[in-house]
Each structure stands twice: as structure tokens, then as C-alpha cells.
Amino acid sequence: AQKVTQAQTEISVVEKEDVTLDCVYETRDTTYYLFWYKQPPSGELVFLIRRNSFDEQNEISGRYSWNFQKSTSSFNFTITASQVVDSAVYFCALSAGQSYDKVIFGPGTSLSVIP
Amino acid sequence: DAGITQSPRHKVTETGTPVTLRCHQTENHRYMYWYRQDPGHGLRLIHYSYGVKDTDKGEVSDGYSVSRSKTEDFLLTLESATSSQTSVYFCAISEWAVSEQYFGPGTRLTVT
């Protein structure tokens, strides 16, 4: 069975602090895809990144970076120098094996950036 | 932005009544999905479609049915709405099964 755990329900940081959102996944499949999505207070869901299981390189996009570690089944997301506009709920998701067309979402982490 | 619309955006209905939510896309993507979002559960897949008239169940499909007669439209029907189906419903599309998904604006459904 596939599962995504986001143990941090809510995080609050002061603007300009760095923050890491944790994502731990479970799957027995060797081929899988991991995703992060952002849901700001306005409610829309926005795609941030997709990573496949064969590419463990970390990725950086501006203030955002992702650390994929197969050894710990984790795909963590770090925001550097957080801004108020980063306040949102962030979802990690998994698509794996023969159930690849059924994406499993984690429960989400609500991030509040305080000015 | 991907062209995805959902209608209605808000609906209040009574227990036992049928409800149909519509998702419309202009991207010609093969895959379409219906999710529900509830506090503490993230997004849960209800049904999805991998082509016209090709659909399959997700993890919370009981009480819901879907239809896709055209590439651009994916309908979600609650045959007899219950209070437990009060939720925010999101439609999503993707080009392939493992592609990133693009979401519609959501429909807030309240069953009284």
C-alpha cells in the first residue's frame, strides 16, 4: 500500500526564516513519482515540482529547494528566507507502481509566515 | 493557467437530493480527476478518467458516480446526497498518468 505522511500539521515562522516541510512516503514499488503542491489562502492548488524515483538530485528553484532521499523515503521541501506570500498549505503526493494513475496526497502542512 | 472550470462553484442542497458537479477543460488532456478535500485528510481521490467513457474508482468512491462522454467534460454525480458528502470538490487534469496535475477552482458543496 502507498502512503504519504506529513507529520507537521502546522508550522509558524517569522518572515526571513528558513523552514523545512517534511514528507515521508511509503511504497514497495521501485518506480514512483513524488510531487509537491501549494494551496494558498485563496484556495487554488498549484503544482510546484515533480520528481521520479530514479533521480535523487536535489533541486533548487529560487528560494525553494527539495531534498529527495530514497534511503529515508523522504522528499523534504525547504523555503529559504520565507515571505508572507509563502503562507499556504503544502501537500506532498505520491504516484507509484501499477497504481500510478491514482495519486495519493498527504494531509498537508499549513505554513504561516508572520511579518 | 490551465483552462479548467468547475460549476457550480457553490451549492447548498438537502439530504437525499441528487447533485451533479461539472468539470470542463480546454487543454485536451487525457486524464481527469475528482477529489474531495476535508480538514485533516488532504485531497482524496473519488474517481478518475483516462479517456472518453473510461473511468475508474479512487479511494472514496462510495456514493459517487462519474461520466465522461467528451474529452473536455467530466461529471461527478451524488445520487442521493448525505451530510458526510459536505466538502470542497476539486477537479484536476493531467496530460499523462504521472504528469503534474492542474486543478480547477473547486466547488464548495453543503448538504443540509
mmCIF file with all atom_site columns, C-alpha atoms in Angstrom:
data_model
loop_
_atom_site.group_PDB
_atom_site.id
_atom_site.type_symbol
_atom_site.label_atom_id
_atom_site.label_alt_id
_atom_site.label_comp_id
_atom_site.label_asym_id
_atom_site.label_entity_id
_atom_site.label_seq_id
_atom_site.pdbx_PDB_ins_code
_atom_site.Cartn_x
_atom_site.Cartn_y
_atom_site.Cartn_z
_atom_site.occupancy
_atom_site.B_iso_or_equiv
_atom_site.pdbx_formal_charge
_atom_site.auth_seq_id
_atom_site.auth_comp_id
_atom_site.auth_asym_id
_atom_site.auth_atom_id
_atom_site.pdbx_PDB_model_num
ATOM 1   C CA . ALA A 1 1   ? 0.000   0.000  0.000   1.00 0.00 ? 1   ALA A CA 1
ATOM 2   C CA . GLN A 1 2   ? 1.132   3.529  -0.677  1.00 0.00 ? 2   GLN A CA 1
ATOM 3   C CA . LYS A 1 3   ? 1.085   6.232  1.920   1.00 0.00 ? 3   LYS A CA 1
ATOM 4   C CA . VAL A 1 4   ? 2.282   9.796  2.363   1.00 0.00 ? 4   VAL A CA 1
ATOM 5   C CA . THR A 1 5   ? 2.933   11.255 5.794   1.00 0.00 ? 5   THR A CA 1
ATOM 6   C CA . GLN A 1 6   ? 3.344   14.923 6.570   1.00 0.00 ? 6   GLN A CA 1
ATOM 7   C CA . ALA A 1 7   ? 3.874   14.903 10.301  1.00 0.00 ? 7   ALA A CA 1
ATOM 8   C CA . GLN A 1 8   ? 3.884   18.672 10.676  1.00 0.00 ? 8   GLN A CA 1
ATOM 9   C CA . THR A 1 9   ? 0.276   19.778 10.755  1.00 0.00 ? 9   THR A CA 1
ATOM 10  C CA . GLU A 1 10  ? 1.002   23.461 11.258  1.00 0.00 ? 10  GLU A CA 1
ATOM 11  C CA . ILE A 1 11  ? 4.214   25.481 11.221  1.00 0.00 ? 11  ILE A CA 1
ATOM 12  C CA . SER A 1 12  ? 4.643   29.118 12.072  1.00 0.00 ? 12  SER A CA 1
ATOM 13  C CA . VAL A 1 13  ? 7.799   31.074 11.247  1.00 0.00 ? 13  VAL A CA 1
ATOM 14  C CA . VAL A 1 14  ? 8.838   34.698 11.246  1.00 0.00 ? 14  VAL A CA 1
ATOM 15  C CA . GLU A 1 15  ? 9.497   36.266 7.885   1.00 0.00 ? 15  GLU A CA 1
ATOM 16  C CA . LYS A 1 16  ? 13.013  35.672 6.514   1.00 0.00 ? 16  LYS A CA 1
ATOM 17  C CA . GLU A 1 17  ? 13.477  32.477 8.489   1.00 0.00 ? 17  GLU A CA 1
ATOM 18  C CA . ASP A 1 18  ? 14.196  29.240 6.645   1.00 0.00 ? 18  ASP A CA 1
ATOM 19  C CA . VAL A 1 19  ? 11.648  26.461 7.007   1.00 0.00 ? 19  VAL A CA 1
ATOM 20  C CA . THR A 1 20  ? 11.610  22.795 6.016   1.00 0.00 ? 20  THR A CA 1
ATOM 21  C CA . LEU A 1 21  ? 8.440   20.849 5.367   1.00 0.00 ? 21  LEU A CA 1
ATOM 22  C CA . ASP A 1 22  ? 8.795   17.128 5.844   1.00 0.00 ? 22  ASP A CA 1
ATOM 23  C CA . CYS A 1 23  ? 7.347   14.434 3.615   1.00 0.00 ? 23  CYS A CA 1
ATOM 24  C CA . VAL A 1 24  ? 7.777   10.717 4.195   1.00 0.00 ? 24  VAL A CA 1
ATOM 25  C CA . TYR A 1 25  ? 6.373   8.241  1.708   1.00 0.00 ? 25  TYR A CA 1
ATOM 26  C CA . GLU A 1 26  ? 5.766   4.507  1.671   1.00 0.00 ? 26  GLU A CA 1
ATOM 27  C CA . THR A 1 27  ? 5.737   2.289  -1.380  1.00 0.00 ? 27  THR A CA 1
ATOM 28  C CA . ARG A 1 28  ? 7.111   -1.093 -2.367  1.00 0.00 ? 28  ARG A CA 1
ATOM 29  C CA . ASP A 1 29  ? 7.412   -0.062 -5.980  1.00 0.00 ? 29  ASP A CA 1
ATOM 30  C CA . THR A 1 30  ? 10.783  0.864  -7.399  1.00 0.00 ? 30  THR A CA 1
ATOM 31  C CA . THR A 1 31  ? 9.283   3.262  -9.911  1.00 0.00 ? 31  THR A CA 1
ATOM 32  C CA . TYR A 1 32  ? 7.349   6.140  -8.484  1.00 0.00 ? 32  TYR A CA 1
ATOM 33  C CA . TYR A 1 33  ? 6.834   9.871  -8.717  1.00 0.00 ? 33  TYR A CA 1
ATOM 34  C CA . LEU A 1 34  ? 6.688   12.460 -5.973  1.00 0.00 ? 34  LEU A CA 1
ATOM 35  C CA . PHE A 1 35  ? 5.029   15.844 -6.135  1.00 0.00 ? 35  PHE A CA 1
ATOM 36  C CA . TRP A 1 36  ? 4.591   18.996 -4.095  1.00 0.00 ? 36  TRP A CA 1
ATOM 37  C CA . TYR A 1 37  ? 1.579   21.282 -4.420  1.00 0.00 ? 37  TYR A CA 1
ATOM 38  C CA . LYS A 1 38  ? 0.783   24.607 -2.787  1.00 0.00 ? 38  LYS A CA 1
ATOM 39  C CA . GLN A 1 39  ? -2.648  25.808 -1.706  1.00 0.00 ? 39  GLN A CA 1
ATOM 40  C CA . PRO A 1 40  ? -2.620  29.488 -0.722  1.00 0.00 ? 40  PRO A CA 1
ATOM 41  C CA . PRO A 1 41  ? -5.456  31.004 1.334   1.00 0.00 ? 41  PRO A CA 1
ATOM 42  C CA . SER A 1 42  ? -7.325  31.784 -1.879  1.00 0.00 ? 42  SER A CA 1
ATOM 43  C CA . GLY A 1 43  ? -7.905  28.048 -2.256  1.00 0.00 ? 43  GLY A CA 1
ATOM 44  C CA . GLU A 1 44  ? -6.457  27.127 -5.626  1.00 0.00 ? 44  GLU A CA 1
ATOM 45  C CA . LEU A 1 45  ? -3.968  24.277 -5.890  1.00 0.00 ? 45  LEU A CA 1
ATOM 46  C CA . VAL A 1 46  ? -0.697  24.982 -7.622  1.00 0.00 ? 46  VAL A CA 1
ATOM 47  C CA . PHE A 1 47  ? 1.840   22.433 -8.838  1.00 0.00 ? 47  PHE A CA 1
ATOM 48  C CA . LEU A 1 48  ? 5.400   23.039 -7.580  1.00 0.00 ? 48  LEU A CA 1
ATOM 49  C CA . ILE A 1 49  ? 7.575   20.083 -8.523  1.00 0.00 ? 49  ILE A CA 1
ATOM 50  C CA . ARG A 1 50  ? 7.623   16.501 -9.773  1.00 0.00 ? 50  ARG A CA 1
ATOM 51  C CA . ARG A 1 51  ? 10.480  14.074 -9.143  1.00 0.00 ? 51  ARG A CA 1
ATOM 52  C CA . ASN A 1 52  ? 10.854  10.460 -10.272 1.00 0.00 ? 52  ASN A CA 1
ATOM 53  C CA . SER A 1 53  ? 12.422  7.711  -8.195  1.00 0.00 ? 53  SER A CA 1
ATOM 54  C CA . PHE A 1 54  ? 15.468  7.413  -10.431 1.00 0.00 ? 54  PHE A CA 1
ATOM 55  C CA . ASP A 1 55  ? 16.566  10.987 -9.969  1.00 0.00 ? 55  ASP A CA 1
ATOM 56  C CA . GLU A 1 56  ? 17.861  11.709 -6.487  1.00 0.00 ? 56  GLU A CA 1
ATOM 57  C CA . GLN A 1 57  ? 19.440  15.003 -7.353  1.00 0.00 ? 57  GLN A CA 1
ATOM 58  C CA . ASN A 1 58  ? 18.308  17.824 -5.169  1.00 0.00 ? 58  ASN A CA 1
ATOM 59  C CA . GLU A 1 59  ? 16.555  20.636 -6.941  1.00 0.00 ? 59  GLU A CA 1
ATOM 60  C CA . ILE A 1 60  ? 16.605  24.352 -6.338  1.00 0.00 ? 60  ILE A CA 1
ATOM 61  C CA . SER A 1 61  ? 14.220  26.898 -7.767  1.00 0.00 ? 61  SER A CA 1
ATOM 62  C CA . GLY A 1 62  ? 14.792  30.355 -6.408  1.00 0.00 ? 62  GLY A CA 1
ATOM 63  C CA . ARG A 1 63  ? 14.059  30.267 -2.681  1.00 0.00 ? 63  ARG A CA 1
ATOM 64  C CA . TYR A 1 64  ? 12.621  26.756 -2.937  1.00 0.00 ? 64  TYR A CA 1
ATOM 65  C CA . SER A 1 65  ? 14.666  23.574 -2.704  1.00 0.00 ? 65  SER A CA 1
ATOM 66  C CA . TRP A 1 66  ? 13.805  19.918 -2.482  1.00 0.00 ? 66  TRP A CA 1
ATOM 67  C CA . ASN A 1 67  ? 15.812  17.136 -0.857  1.00 0.00 ? 67  ASN A CA 1
ATOM 68  C CA . PHE A 1 68  ? 14.959  13.646 -2.101  1.00 0.00 ? 68  PHE A CA 1
ATOM 69  C CA . GLN A 1 69  ? 16.471  10.781 -0.091  1.00 0.00 ? 69  GLN A CA 1
ATOM 70  C CA . LYS A 1 70  ? 15.454  7.263  -1.027  1.00 0.00 ? 70  LYS A CA 1
ATOM 71  C CA . SER A 1 71  ? 17.350  5.821  1.948   1.00 0.00 ? 71  SER A CA 1
ATOM 72  C CA . THR A 1 72  ? 14.908  7.504  4.330   1.00 0.00 ? 72  THR A CA 1
ATOM 73  C CA . SER A 1 73  ? 11.925  7.620  1.935   1.00 0.00 ? 73  SER A CA 1
ATOM 74  C CA . SER A 1 74  ? 11.741  11.350 2.315   1.00 0.00 ? 74  SER A CA 1
ATOM 75  C CA . PHE A 1 75  ? 11.135  14.234 -0.059  1.00 0.00 ? 75  PHE A CA 1
ATOM 76  C CA . ASN A 1 76  ? 11.511  17.364 2.029   1.00 0.00 ? 76  ASN A CA 1
ATOM 77  C CA . PHE A 1 77  ? 10.825  20.907 0.894   1.00 0.00 ? 77  PHE A CA 1
ATOM 78  C CA . THR A 1 78  ? 12.783  23.901 2.157   1.00 0.00 ? 78  THR A CA 1
ATOM 79  C CA . ILE A 1 79  ? 11.855  27.537 1.757   1.00 0.00 ? 79  ILE A CA 1
ATOM 80  C CA . THR A 1 80  ? 14.770  29.887 2.286   1.00 0.00 ? 80  THR A CA 1
ATOM 81  C CA . ALA A 1 81  ? 14.173  33.400 3.598   1.00 0.00 ? 81  ALA A CA 1
ATOM 82  C CA . SER A 1 82  ? 10.442  32.856 3.906   1.00 0.00 ? 82  SER A CA 1
ATOM 83  C CA . GLN A 1 83  ? 7.993   35.552 2.883   1.00 0.00 ? 83  GLN A CA 1
ATOM 84  C CA . VAL A 1 84  ? 4.400   36.253 3.837   1.00 0.00 ? 84  VAL A CA 1
ATOM 85  C CA . VAL A 1 85  ? 3.331   35.097 0.361   1.00 0.00 ? 85  VAL A CA 1
ATOM 86  C CA . ASP A 1 86  ? 4.641   31.637 1.235   1.00 0.00 ? 86  ASP A CA 1
ATOM 87  C CA . SER A 1 87  ? 1.811   31.232 3.743   1.00 0.00 ? 87  SER A CA 1
ATOM 88  C CA . ALA A 1 88  ? -0.196  28.302 2.413   1.00 0.00 ? 88  ALA A CA 1
ATOM 89  C CA . VAL A 1 89  ? -0.983  24.649 2.871   1.00 0.00 ? 89  VAL A CA 1
ATOM 90  C CA . TYR A 1 90  ? 1.589   22.458 1.185   1.00 0.00 ? 90  TYR A CA 1
ATOM 91  C CA . PHE A 1 91  ? 0.801   18.953 0.012   1.00 0.00 ? 91  PHE A CA 1
ATOM 92  C CA . CYS A 1 92  ? 3.210   16.169 -0.805  1.00 0.00 ? 92  CYS A CA 1
ATOM 93  C CA . ALA A 1 93  ? 1.892   13.457 -3.139  1.00 0.00 ? 93  ALA A CA 1
ATOM 94  C CA . LEU A 1 94  ? 2.933   10.058 -4.477  1.00 0.00 ? 94  LEU A CA 1
ATOM 95  C CA . SER A 1 95  ? 2.188   8.151  -7.677  1.00 0.00 ? 95  SER A CA 1
ATOM 96  C CA . ALA A 1 96  ? 3.587   4.631  -7.692  1.00 0.00 ? 96  ALA A CA 1
ATOM 97  C CA . GLY A 1 97  ? 3.756   1.318  -9.490  1.00 0.00 ? 97  GLY A CA 1
ATOM 98  C CA . GLN A 1 98  ? 0.684   -0.220 -11.027 1.00 0.00 ? 98  GLN A CA 1
ATOM 99  C CA . SER A 1 99  ? -1.473  2.336  -9.225  1.00 0.00 ? 99  SER A CA 1
ATOM 100 C CA . TYR A 1 100 ? 0.460   5.157  -10.832 1.00 0.00 ? 100 TYR A CA 1
ATOM 101 C CA . ASP A 1 101 ? -2.719  6.814  -12.073 1.00 0.00 ? 101 ASP A CA 1
ATOM 102 C CA . LYS A 1 102 ? -4.059  7.147  -8.514  1.00 0.00 ? 102 LYS A CA 1
ATOM 103 C CA . VAL A 1 103 ? -2.114  9.893  -6.828  1.00 0.00 ? 103 VAL A CA 1
ATOM 104 C CA . ILE A 1 104 ? -2.005  9.693  -3.038  1.00 0.00 ? 104 ILE A CA 1
ATOM 105 C CA . PHE A 1 105 ? -1.842  13.018 -1.237  1.00 0.00 ? 105 PHE A CA 1
ATOM 106 C CA . GLY A 1 106 ? -0.524  13.630 2.235   1.00 0.00 ? 106 GLY A CA 1
ATOM 107 C CA . PRO A 1 107 ? -2.688  15.508 4.745   1.00 0.00 ? 107 PRO A CA 1
ATOM 108 C CA . GLY A 1 108 ? -0.819  18.744 4.166   1.00 0.00 ? 108 GLY A CA 1
ATOM 109 C CA . THR A 1 109 ? 1.245   21.138 6.257   1.00 0.00 ? 109 THR A CA 1
ATOM 110 C CA . SER A 1 110 ? -0.146  24.582 6.954   1.00 0.00 ? 110 SER A CA 1
ATOM 111 C CA . LEU A 1 111 ? 2.625   27.173 6.910   1.00 0.00 ? 111 LEU A CA 1
ATOM 112 C CA . SER A 1 112 ? 2.118   30.606 8.384   1.00 0.00 ? 112 SER A CA 1
ATOM 113 C CA . VAL A 1 113 ? 4.787   33.221 7.783   1.00 0.00 ? 113 VAL A CA 1
ATOM 114 C CA . ILE A 1 114 ? 4.472   36.077 10.239  1.00 0.00 ? 114 ILE A CA 1
ATOM 115 C CA . PRO A 1 115 ? 5.697   39.503 9.174   1.00 0.00 ? 115 PRO A CA 1
ATOM 116 C CA . ASP B 2 1   ? -3.028  28.880 -16.378 1.00 0.00 ? 1   ASP B CA 1
ATOM 117 C CA . ALA B 2 2   ? -4.597  25.619 -17.447 1.00 0.00 ? 2   ALA B CA 1
ATOM 118 C CA . GLY B 2 3   ? -8.144  26.062 -18.697 1.00 0.00 ? 3   GLY B CA 1
ATOM 119 C CA . ILE B 2 4   ? -10.234 24.252 -16.133 1.00 0.00 ? 4   ILE B CA 1
ATOM 120 C CA . THR B 2 5   ? -13.584 25.403 -14.880 1.00 0.00 ? 5   THR B CA 1
ATOM 121 C CA . GLN B 2 6   ? -15.943 23.888 -12.374 1.00 0.00 ? 6   GLN B CA 1
ATOM 122 C CA . SER B 2 7   ? -19.643 24.509 -11.987 1.00 0.00 ? 7   SER B CA 1
ATOM 123 C CA . PRO B 2 8   ? -21.309 25.347 -9.801  1.00 0.00 ? 8   PRO B CA 1
ATOM 124 C CA . ARG B 2 9   ? -18.757 26.972 -7.516  1.00 0.00 ? 9   ARG B CA 1
ATOM 125 C CA . HIS B 2 10  ? -21.046 26.826 -4.521  1.00 0.00 ? 10  HIS B CA 1
ATOM 126 C CA . LYS B 2 11  ? -24.080 24.689 -3.833  1.00 0.00 ? 11  LYS B CA 1
ATOM 127 C CA . VAL B 2 12  ? -26.304 24.027 -0.876  1.00 0.00 ? 12  VAL B CA 1
ATOM 128 C CA . THR B 2 13  ? -28.587 21.047 -1.157  1.00 0.00 ? 13  THR B CA 1
ATOM 129 C CA . GLU B 2 14  ? -30.743 18.879 1.060   1.00 0.00 ? 14  GLU B CA 1
ATOM 130 C CA . THR B 2 15  ? -30.066 15.336 2.143   1.00 0.00 ? 15  THR B CA 1
ATOM 131 C CA . GLY B 2 16  ? -31.405 12.817 -0.328  1.00 0.00 ? 16  GLY B CA 1
ATOM 132 C CA . THR B 2 17  ? -31.330 15.041 -3.397  1.00 0.00 ? 17  THR B CA 1
ATOM 133 C CA . PRO B 2 18  ? -29.203 14.270 -6.457  1.00 0.00 ? 18  PRO B CA 1
ATOM 134 C CA . VAL B 2 19  ? -26.348 16.621 -7.261  1.00 0.00 ? 19  VAL B CA 1
ATOM 135 C CA . THR B 2 20  ? -24.142 16.871 -10.351 1.00 0.00 ? 20  THR B CA 1
ATOM 136 C CA . LEU B 2 21  ? -20.887 18.773 -10.476 1.00 0.00 ? 21  LEU B CA 1
ATOM 137 C CA . ARG B 2 22  ? -19.279 19.601 -13.783 1.00 0.00 ? 22  ARG B CA 1
ATOM 138 C CA . CYS B 2 23  ? -15.652 19.933 -14.731 1.00 0.00 ? 23  CYS B CA 1
ATOM 139 C CA . HIS B 2 24  ? -14.721 21.411 -18.089 1.00 0.00 ? 24  HIS B CA 1
ATOM 140 C CA . GLN B 2 25  ? -11.248 21.639 -19.606 1.00 0.00 ? 25  GLN B CA 1
ATOM 141 C CA . THR B 2 26  ? -9.897  23.305 -22.715 1.00 0.00 ? 26  THR B CA 1
ATOM 142 C CA . GLU B 2 27  ? -6.460  21.657 -22.617 1.00 0.00 ? 27  GLU B CA 1
ATOM 143 C CA . ASN B 2 28  ? -7.408  18.381 -24.327 1.00 0.00 ? 28  ASN B CA 1
ATOM 144 C CA . HIS B 2 29  ? -5.718  16.423 -21.537 1.00 0.00 ? 29  HIS B CA 1
ATOM 145 C CA . ARG B 2 30  ? -6.417  12.727 -21.387 1.00 0.00 ? 30  ARG B CA 1
ATOM 146 C CA . TYR B 2 31  ? -6.728  12.350 -17.619 1.00 0.00 ? 31  TYR B CA 1
ATOM 147 C CA . MET B 2 32  ? -9.339  13.976 -15.425 1.00 0.00 ? 32  MET B CA 1
ATOM 148 C CA . TYR B 2 33  ? -9.858  13.509 -11.691 1.00 0.00 ? 33  TYR B CA 1
ATOM 149 C CA . TRP B 2 34  ? -12.331 14.316 -8.953  1.00 0.00 ? 34  TRP B CA 1
ATOM 150 C CA . TYR B 2 35  ? -11.061 14.854 -5.422  1.00 0.00 ? 35  TYR B CA 1
ATOM 151 C CA . ARG B 2 36  ? -12.670 15.906 -2.215  1.00 0.00 ? 36  ARG B CA 1
ATOM 152 C CA . GLN B 2 37  ? -10.845 17.974 0.370   1.00 0.00 ? 37  GLN B CA 1
ATOM 153 C CA . ASP B 2 38  ? -11.690 17.729 4.040   1.00 0.00 ? 38  ASP B CA 1
ATOM 154 C CA . PRO B 2 39  ? -9.781  19.063 7.054   1.00 0.00 ? 39  PRO B CA 1
ATOM 155 C CA . GLY B 2 40  ? -7.101  16.641 8.202   1.00 0.00 ? 40  GLY B CA 1
ATOM 156 C CA . HIS B 2 41  ? -7.413  14.426 5.134   1.00 0.00 ? 41  HIS B CA 1
ATOM 157 C CA . GLY B 2 42  ? -5.756  16.385 2.410   1.00 0.00 ? 42  GLY B CA 1
ATOM 158 C CA . LEU B 2 43  ? -7.099  15.502 -1.005  1.00 0.00 ? 43  LEU B CA 1
ATOM 159 C CA . ARG B 2 44  ? -8.756  12.146 -1.539  1.00 0.00 ? 44  ARG B CA 1
ATOM 160 C CA . LEU B 2 45  ? -9.411  10.713 -4.968  1.00 0.00 ? 45  LEU B CA 1
ATOM 161 C CA . ILE B 2 46  ? -13.047 9.917  -5.716  1.00 0.00 ? 46  ILE B CA 1
ATOM 162 C CA . HIS B 2 47  ? -12.965 8.822  -9.363  1.00 0.00 ? 47  HIS B CA 1
ATOM 163 C CA . TYR B 2 48  ? -10.798 9.479  -12.339 1.00 0.00 ? 48  TYR B CA 1
ATOM 164 C CA . SER B 2 49  ? -10.963 9.108  -16.099 1.00 0.00 ? 49  SER B CA 1
ATOM 165 C CA . TYR B 2 50  ? -8.240  8.072  -18.512 1.00 0.00 ? 50  TYR B CA 1
ATOM 166 C CA . GLY B 2 51  ? -10.233 8.714  -21.646 1.00 0.00 ? 51  GLY B CA 1
ATOM 167 C CA . VAL B 2 52  ? -13.735 9.184  -23.013 1.00 0.00 ? 52  VAL B CA 1
ATOM 168 C CA . LYS B 2 53  ? -16.013 6.654  -21.311 1.00 0.00 ? 53  LYS B CA 1
ATOM 169 C CA . ASP B 2 54  ? -13.021 5.208  -19.419 1.00 0.00 ? 54  ASP B CA 1
ATOM 170 C CA . THR B 2 55  ? -13.268 5.722  -15.682 1.00 0.00 ? 55  THR B CA 1
ATOM 171 C CA . ASP B 2 56  ? -12.088 4.054  -12.511 1.00 0.00 ? 56  ASP B CA 1
ATOM 172 C CA . LYS B 2 57  ? -12.656 4.338  -8.783  1.00 0.00 ? 57  LYS B CA 1
ATOM 173 C CA . GLY B 2 58  ? -10.491 6.127  -6.280  1.00 0.00 ? 58  GLY B CA 1
ATOM 174 C CA . GLU B 2 59  ? -10.209 5.577  -2.552  1.00 0.00 ? 59  GLU B CA 1
ATOM 175 C CA . VAL B 2 60  ? -13.517 7.242  -1.575  1.00 0.00 ? 60  VAL B CA 1
ATOM 176 C CA . SER B 2 61  ? -15.874 6.353  -4.432  1.00 0.00 ? 61  SER B CA 1
ATOM 177 C CA . ASP B 2 62  ? -18.881 5.087  -2.453  1.00 0.00 ? 62  ASP B CA 1
ATOM 178 C CA . GLY B 2 63  ? -21.915 7.267  -3.064  1.00 0.00 ? 63  GLY B CA 1
ATOM 179 C CA . TYR B 2 64  ? -20.448 8.873  -6.172  1.00 0.00 ? 64  TYR B CA 1
ATOM 180 C CA . SER B 2 65  ? -20.644 8.142  -9.872  1.00 0.00 ? 65  SER B CA 1
ATOM 181 C CA . VAL B 2 66  ? -18.953 9.801  -12.843 1.00 0.00 ? 66  VAL B CA 1
ATOM 182 C CA . SER B 2 67  ? -19.342 10.096 -16.553 1.00 0.00 ? 67  SER B CA 1
ATOM 183 C CA . ARG B 2 68  ? -17.163 11.331 -19.374 1.00 0.00 ? 68  ARG B CA 1
ATOM 184 C CA . SER B 2 69  ? -18.846 11.479 -22.762 1.00 0.00 ? 69  SER B CA 1
ATOM 185 C CA . LYS B 2 70  ? -16.487 14.087 -24.205 1.00 0.00 ? 70  LYS B CA 1
ATOM 186 C CA . THR B 2 71  ? -12.792 14.746 -23.694 1.00 0.00 ? 71  THR B CA 1
ATOM 187 C CA . GLU B 2 72  ? -13.480 18.132 -22.202 1.00 0.00 ? 72  GLU B CA 1
ATOM 188 C CA . ASP B 2 73  ? -16.196 17.281 -19.665 1.00 0.00 ? 73  ASP B CA 1
ATOM 189 C CA . PHE B 2 74  ? -16.121 15.127 -16.554 1.00 0.00 ? 74  PHE B CA 1
ATOM 190 C CA . LEU B 2 75  ? -19.251 14.947 -14.421 1.00 0.00 ? 75  LEU B CA 1
ATOM 191 C CA . LEU B 2 76  ? -19.463 13.892 -10.794 1.00 0.00 ? 76  LEU B CA 1
ATOM 192 C CA . THR B 2 77  ? -22.875 12.812 -9.509  1.00 0.00 ? 77  THR B CA 1
ATOM 193 C CA . LEU B 2 78  ? -24.045 12.275 -5.979  1.00 0.00 ? 78  LEU B CA 1
ATOM 194 C CA . GLU B 2 79  ? -27.103 10.129 -6.490  1.00 0.00 ? 79  GLU B CA 1
ATOM 195 C CA . SER B 2 80  ? -28.552 10.873 -3.053  1.00 0.00 ? 80  SER B CA 1
ATOM 196 C CA . ALA B 2 81  ? -26.539 13.439 -1.157  1.00 0.00 ? 81  ALA B CA 1
ATOM 197 C CA . THR B 2 82  ? -25.696 12.857 2.501   1.00 0.00 ? 82  THR B CA 1
ATOM 198 C CA . SER B 2 83  ? -24.285 15.227 5.100   1.00 0.00 ? 83  SER B CA 1
ATOM 199 C CA . SER B 2 84  ? -20.986 13.318 5.022   1.00 0.00 ? 84  SER B CA 1
ATOM 200 C CA . GLN B 2 85  ? -20.556 14.496 1.443   1.00 0.00 ? 85  GLN B CA 1
ATOM 201 C CA . THR B 2 86  ? -20.331 18.106 2.552   1.00 0.00 ? 86  THR B CA 1
ATOM 202 C CA . SER B 2 87  ? -16.888 19.048 1.282   1.00 0.00 ? 87  SER B CA 1
ATOM 203 C CA . VAL B 2 88  ? -14.878 21.019 -1.213  1.00 0.00 ? 88  VAL B CA 1
ATOM 204 C CA . TYR B 2 89  ? -14.608 19.189 -4.515  1.00 0.00 ? 89  TYR B CA 1
ATOM 205 C CA . PHE B 2 90  ? -11.706 19.723 -6.869  1.00 0.00 ? 90  PHE B CA 1
ATOM 206 C CA . CYS B 2 91  ? -11.384 18.638 -10.438 1.00 0.00 ? 91  CYS B CA 1
ATOM 207 C CA . ALA B 2 92  ? -7.918  18.131 -11.893 1.00 0.00 ? 92  ALA B CA 1
ATOM 208 C CA . ILE B 2 93  ? -6.456  17.291 -15.271 1.00 0.00 ? 93  ILE B CA 1
ATOM 209 C CA . SER B 2 94  ? -3.158  15.867 -16.441 1.00 0.00 ? 94  SER B CA 1
ATOM 210 C CA . GLU B 2 95  ? -1.666  15.027 -19.783 1.00 0.00 ? 95  GLU B CA 1
ATOM 211 C CA . TRP B 2 96  ? -0.444  11.604 -18.663 1.00 0.00 ? 96  TRP B CA 1
ATOM 212 C CA . ALA B 2 97  ? -0.966  9.493  -15.570 1.00 0.00 ? 97  ALA B CA 1
ATOM 213 C CA . VAL B 2 98  ? 2.288   10.580 -13.942 1.00 0.00 ? 98  VAL B CA 1
ATOM 214 C CA . SER B 2 99  ? 2.267   14.145 -15.168 1.00 0.00 ? 99  SER B CA 1
ATOM 215 C CA . GLU B 2 100 ? 1.654   17.024 -12.853 1.00 0.00 ? 100 GLU B CA 1
ATOM 216 C CA . GLN B 2 101 ? -1.990  17.773 -12.262 1.00 0.00 ? 101 GLN B CA 1
ATOM 217 C CA . TYR B 2 102 ? -3.691  21.106 -12.803 1.00 0.00 ? 102 TYR B CA 1
ATOM 218 C CA . PHE B 2 103 ? -6.634  21.884 -10.611 1.00 0.00 ? 103 PHE B CA 1
ATOM 219 C CA . GLY B 2 104 ? -9.883  23.706 -11.071 1.00 0.00 ? 104 GLY B CA 1
ATOM 220 C CA . PRO B 2 105 ? -11.041 26.385 -8.613  1.00 0.00 ? 105 PRO B CA 1
ATOM 221 C CA . GLY B 2 106 ? -13.115 23.973 -6.527  1.00 0.00 ? 106 GLY B CA 1
ATOM 222 C CA . THR B 2 107 ? -16.796 23.585 -5.685  1.00 0.00 ? 107 THR B CA 1
ATOM 223 C CA . ARG B 2 108 ? -17.983 24.037 -2.127  1.00 0.00 ? 108 ARG B CA 1
ATOM 224 C CA . LEU B 2 109 ? -20.899 21.686 -1.520  1.00 0.00 ? 109 LEU B CA 1
ATOM 225 C CA . THR B 2 110 ? -23.003 21.800 1.616   1.00 0.00 ? 110 THR B CA 1
ATOM 226 C CA . VAL B 2 111 ? -25.563 19.083 2.284   1.00 0.00 ? 111 VAL B CA 1
ATOM 227 C CA . THR B 2 112 ? -28.074 20.061 4.963   1.00 0.00 ? 112 THR B CA 1
#
